[in-house]
């Protein structure tokens, strides 16, 4: 069960928003140049020296799904950890969360900029991480009446 002003849960919620945005960026960036990406996957599949069933296109789409899931999970977990950091630092001002998120966003954007081989994609990752800050502060400041009795679905149906 979660409650209002719980930084860990609030970090999870904000991390989910960022995870959705960055997962969409992963899918969009990979689908924007499918020929290059499929040839890259073919090189990897043939480099493994194992006779794998299926085509490189199938592996490419599997790679897209796994990359999107991985980016979502990364954002989800990182958001939770930022919330815990916020709690551990005894709820310091917005500057601490902003610096932490910008640092994470720059690392994520820098790393995935090389994967996509385009700077605008890297900038888009950084901007998607900037969405964490308003979402986090919106939910961290909610009151009990705004939050509701509970956030768990199984508890909602018991009432």
mmCIF file of C-alpha atoms in Angstrom:
data_model
loop_
_atom_site.group_PDB
_atom_site.id
_atom_site.type_symbol
_atom_site.label_atom_id
_atom_site.label_comp_id
_atom_site.label_asym_id
_atom_site.label_seq_id
_atom_site.Cartn_x
_atom_site.Cartn_y
_atom_site.Cartn_z
ATOM 1 C CA UNK A 1 0.000 0.000 0.000
ATOM 2 C CA UNK A 2 1.313 3.470 -0.797
ATOM 3 C CA UNK A 3 0.557 6.791 0.721
ATOM 4 C CA UNK A 4 0.878 10.427 -0.275
ATOM 5 C CA UNK A 5 4.257 12.028 0.197
ATOM 6 C CA UNK A 6 6.022 8.656 -0.132
ATOM 7 C CA UNK A 7 9.145 9.558 -2.125
ATOM 8 C CA UNK A 8 9.855 5.983 -3.236
ATOM 9 C CA UNK A 9 6.362 5.478 -4.669
ATOM 10 C CA UNK A 10 6.391 8.949 -6.178
ATOM 11 C CA UNK A 11 9.722 8.149 -7.836
ATOM 12 C CA UNK A 12 8.190 4.989 -9.267
ATOM 13 C CA UNK A 13 5.282 6.950 -10.755
ATOM 14 C CA UNK A 14 7.573 9.579 -12.284
ATOM 15 C CA UNK A 15 9.941 6.832 -13.453
ATOM 16 C CA UNK A 16 7.062 5.110 -15.245
ATOM 17 C CA UNK A 17 6.285 8.315 -17.135
ATOM 18 C CA UNK A 18 9.926 8.669 -18.174
ATOM 19 C CA UNK A 19 10.070 4.946 -18.948
ATOM 20 C CA UNK A 20 7.134 5.227 -21.303
ATOM 21 C CA UNK A 21 8.652 8.235 -23.067
ATOM 22 C CA UNK A 22 12.097 6.673 -23.428
ATOM 23 C CA UNK A 23 10.656 3.324 -24.538
ATOM 24 C CA UNK A 24 8.786 5.163 -27.284
ATOM 25 C CA UNK A 25 12.048 6.886 -28.220
ATOM 26 C CA UNK A 26 13.813 3.522 -28.453
ATOM 27 C CA UNK A 27 11.134 2.120 -30.725
ATOM 28 C CA UNK A 28 11.018 5.271 -32.845
ATOM 29 C CA UNK A 29 14.769 5.549 -33.232
ATOM 30 C CA UNK A 30 15.177 1.891 -34.178
ATOM 31 C CA UNK A 31 12.274 1.925 -36.606
ATOM 32 C CA UNK A 32 13.488 5.153 -38.246
ATOM 33 C CA UNK A 33 16.387 3.313 -39.893
ATOM 34 C CA UNK A 34 15.282 -0.326 -40.155
ATOM 35 C CA UNK A 35 17.636 -1.266 -42.992
ATOM 36 C CA UNK A 36 20.734 -0.209 -41.070
ATOM 37 C CA UNK A 37 19.479 -1.819 -37.879
ATOM 38 C CA UNK A 38 18.533 -5.097 -39.578
ATOM 39 C CA UNK A 39 21.968 -5.297 -41.217
ATOM 40 C CA UNK A 40 23.538 -4.714 -37.805
ATOM 41 C CA UNK A 41 21.431 -7.533 -36.321
ATOM 42 C CA UNK A 42 22.393 -9.808 -39.251
ATOM 43 C CA UNK A 43 26.065 -9.129 -38.546
ATOM 44 C CA UNK A 44 25.600 -10.019 -34.887
ATOM 45 C CA UNK A 45 23.562 -13.151 -35.642
ATOM 46 C CA UNK A 46 26.129 -14.385 -38.177
ATOM 47 C CA UNK A 47 28.981 -13.421 -35.859
ATOM 48 C CA UNK A 48 27.658 -15.736 -33.164
ATOM 49 C CA UNK A 49 28.549 -18.656 -35.456
ATOM 50 C CA UNK A 50 25.477 -20.556 -34.391
ATOM 51 C CA UNK A 51 22.843 -21.579 -36.870
ATOM 52 C CA UNK A 52 19.888 -19.725 -35.381
ATOM 53 C CA UNK A 53 16.409 -20.289 -36.781
ATOM 54 C CA UNK A 54 14.477 -17.338 -38.169
ATOM 55 C CA UNK A 55 15.393 -14.266 -40.116
ATOM 56 C CA UNK A 56 17.347 -11.207 -39.079
ATOM 57 C CA UNK A 57 14.141 -9.173 -39.342
ATOM 58 C CA UNK A 58 12.556 -11.335 -36.645
ATOM 59 C CA UNK A 59 15.567 -10.784 -34.386
ATOM 60 C CA UNK A 60 15.435 -7.072 -35.132
ATOM 61 C CA UNK A 61 11.840 -6.783 -33.915
ATOM 62 C CA UNK A 62 12.655 -8.908 -30.872
ATOM 63 C CA UNK A 63 15.537 -6.536 -30.184
ATOM 64 C CA UNK A 64 13.175 -3.550 -30.403
ATOM 65 C CA UNK A 65 10.782 -5.110 -27.886
ATOM 66 C CA UNK A 66 13.565 -6.037 -25.478
ATOM 67 C CA UNK A 67 15.229 -2.618 -25.791
ATOM 68 C CA UNK A 68 11.936 -0.846 -25.045
ATOM 69 C CA UNK A 69 11.270 -3.077 -22.036
ATOM 70 C CA UNK A 70 14.820 -2.566 -20.808
ATOM 71 C CA UNK A 71 14.557 1.202 -21.073
ATOM 72 C CA UNK A 72 11.208 1.184 -19.249
ATOM 73 C CA UNK A 73 12.590 -0.978 -16.425
ATOM 74 C CA UNK A 74 15.720 1.175 -16.172
ATOM 75 C CA UNK A 75 13.601 4.319 -15.801
ATOM 76 C CA UNK A 76 11.214 2.640 -13.362
ATOM 77 C CA UNK A 77 14.002 1.458 -11.046
ATOM 78 C CA UNK A 78 16.016 4.650 -11.375
ATOM 79 C CA UNK A 79 12.948 6.732 -10.534
ATOM 80 C CA UNK A 80 12.422 4.691 -7.402
ATOM 81 C CA UNK A 81 16.063 5.146 -6.400
ATOM 82 C CA UNK A 82 15.841 8.909 -6.924
ATOM 83 C CA UNK A 83 12.774 8.934 -4.667
ATOM 84 C CA UNK A 84 14.676 7.007 -2.006
ATOM 85 C CA UNK A 85 17.605 9.431 -2.370
ATOM 86 C CA UNK A 86 15.192 12.318 -1.892
ATOM 87 C CA UNK A 87 13.876 10.690 1.281
ATOM 88 C CA UNK A 88 17.371 9.847 2.533
ATOM 89 C CA UNK A 89 18.467 13.455 2.075
ATOM 90 C CA UNK A 90 15.486 14.470 4.222
ATOM 91 C CA UNK A 91 13.530 16.090 1.401
ATOM 92 C CA UNK A 92 15.995 18.701 0.286
ATOM 93 C CA UNK A 93 14.865 21.316 -2.238
ATOM 94 C CA UNK A 94 14.129 20.675 -5.888
ATOM 95 C CA UNK A 95 17.780 21.316 -6.795
ATOM 96 C CA UNK A 96 18.912 17.890 -5.523
ATOM 97 C CA UNK A 97 16.361 15.940 -7.562
ATOM 98 C CA UNK A 98 16.944 18.176 -10.582
ATOM 99 C CA UNK A 99 20.713 17.639 -10.503
ATOM 100 C CA UNK A 100 20.307 13.879 -10.033
ATOM 101 C CA UNK A 101 17.799 13.593 -12.878
ATOM 102 C CA UNK A 102 19.839 15.759 -15.234
ATOM 103 C CA UNK A 103 22.903 13.647 -14.470
ATOM 104 C CA UNK A 104 20.989 10.431 -15.168
ATOM 105 C CA UNK A 105 19.402 11.973 -18.267
ATOM 106 C CA UNK A 106 22.765 13.076 -19.657
ATOM 107 C CA UNK A 107 24.291 9.637 -19.111
ATOM 108 C CA UNK A 108 21.273 7.897 -20.650
ATOM 109 C CA UNK A 109 21.100 10.358 -23.547
ATOM 110 C CA UNK A 110 24.851 10.204 -24.166
ATOM 111 C CA UNK A 111 24.896 6.406 -24.236
ATOM 112 C CA UNK A 112 21.813 6.061 -26.430
ATOM 113 C CA UNK A 113 22.964 8.854 -28.730
ATOM 114 C CA UNK A 114 25.705 6.501 -29.909
ATOM 115 C CA UNK A 115 23.231 3.667 -30.345
ATOM 116 C CA UNK A 116 20.968 5.825 -32.511
ATOM 117 C CA UNK A 117 23.941 7.651 -34.096
ATOM 118 C CA UNK A 118 22.117 10.954 -34.023
ATOM 119 C CA UNK A 119 22.381 13.869 -31.605
ATOM 120 C CA UNK A 120 18.666 14.871 -31.636
ATOM 121 C CA UNK A 121 17.771 11.432 -30.250
ATOM 122 C CA UNK A 122 20.247 11.945 -27.409
ATOM 123 C CA UNK A 123 18.729 15.341 -26.675
ATOM 124 C CA UNK A 124 15.244 13.795 -26.738
ATOM 125 C CA UNK A 125 16.326 11.294 -24.057
ATOM 126 C CA UNK A 126 17.601 14.127 -21.869
ATOM 127 C CA UNK A 127 14.348 16.052 -22.326
ATOM 128 C CA UNK A 128 12.281 12.972 -21.505
ATOM 129 C CA UNK A 129 14.188 12.661 -18.223
ATOM 130 C CA UNK A 130 13.388 16.312 -17.514
ATOM 131 C CA UNK A 131 9.704 15.263 -17.412
ATOM 132 C CA UNK A 132 10.522 13.372 -14.202
ATOM 133 C CA UNK A 133 10.862 16.577 -12.173
ATOM 134 C CA UNK A 134 7.351 18.064 -12.558
ATOM 135 C CA UNK A 135 5.699 14.648 -12.220
ATOM 136 C CA UNK A 136 7.706 13.892 -9.078
ATOM 137 C CA UNK A 137 6.875 17.210 -7.444
ATOM 138 C CA UNK A 138 3.231 17.030 -8.450
ATOM 139 C CA UNK A 139 2.773 13.686 -6.703
ATOM 140 C CA UNK A 140 5.047 14.366 -3.722
ATOM 141 C CA UNK A 141 2.876 17.351 -2.777
ATOM 142 C CA UNK A 142 -0.487 15.562 -3.006
ATOM 143 C CA UNK A 143 -2.673 15.389 0.050
ATOM 144 C CA UNK A 144 -4.525 12.369 1.418
ATOM 145 C CA UNK A 145 -7.799 13.481 -0.190
ATOM 146 C CA UNK A 146 -6.145 13.972 -3.596
ATOM 147 C CA UNK A 147 -4.302 10.654 -3.376
ATOM 148 C CA UNK A 148 -7.328 8.586 -2.404
ATOM 149 C CA UNK A 149 -7.732 5.860 0.202
ATOM 150 C CA UNK A 150 -5.359 3.440 -1.452
ATOM 151 C CA UNK A 151 -3.420 2.984 -4.668
ATOM 152 C CA UNK A 152 -3.618 -0.834 -4.770
ATOM 153 C CA UNK A 153 -6.272 -2.336 -6.995
ATOM 154 C CA UNK A 154 -6.857 -5.382 -4.806
ATOM 155 C CA UNK A 155 -7.716 -3.112 -1.877
ATOM 156 C CA UNK A 156 -10.078 -0.999 -3.984
ATOM 157 C CA UNK A 157 -12.310 -3.938 -4.789
ATOM 158 C CA UNK A 158 -12.570 -5.019 -1.141
ATOM 159 C CA UNK A 159 -14.176 -1.739 -0.034
#
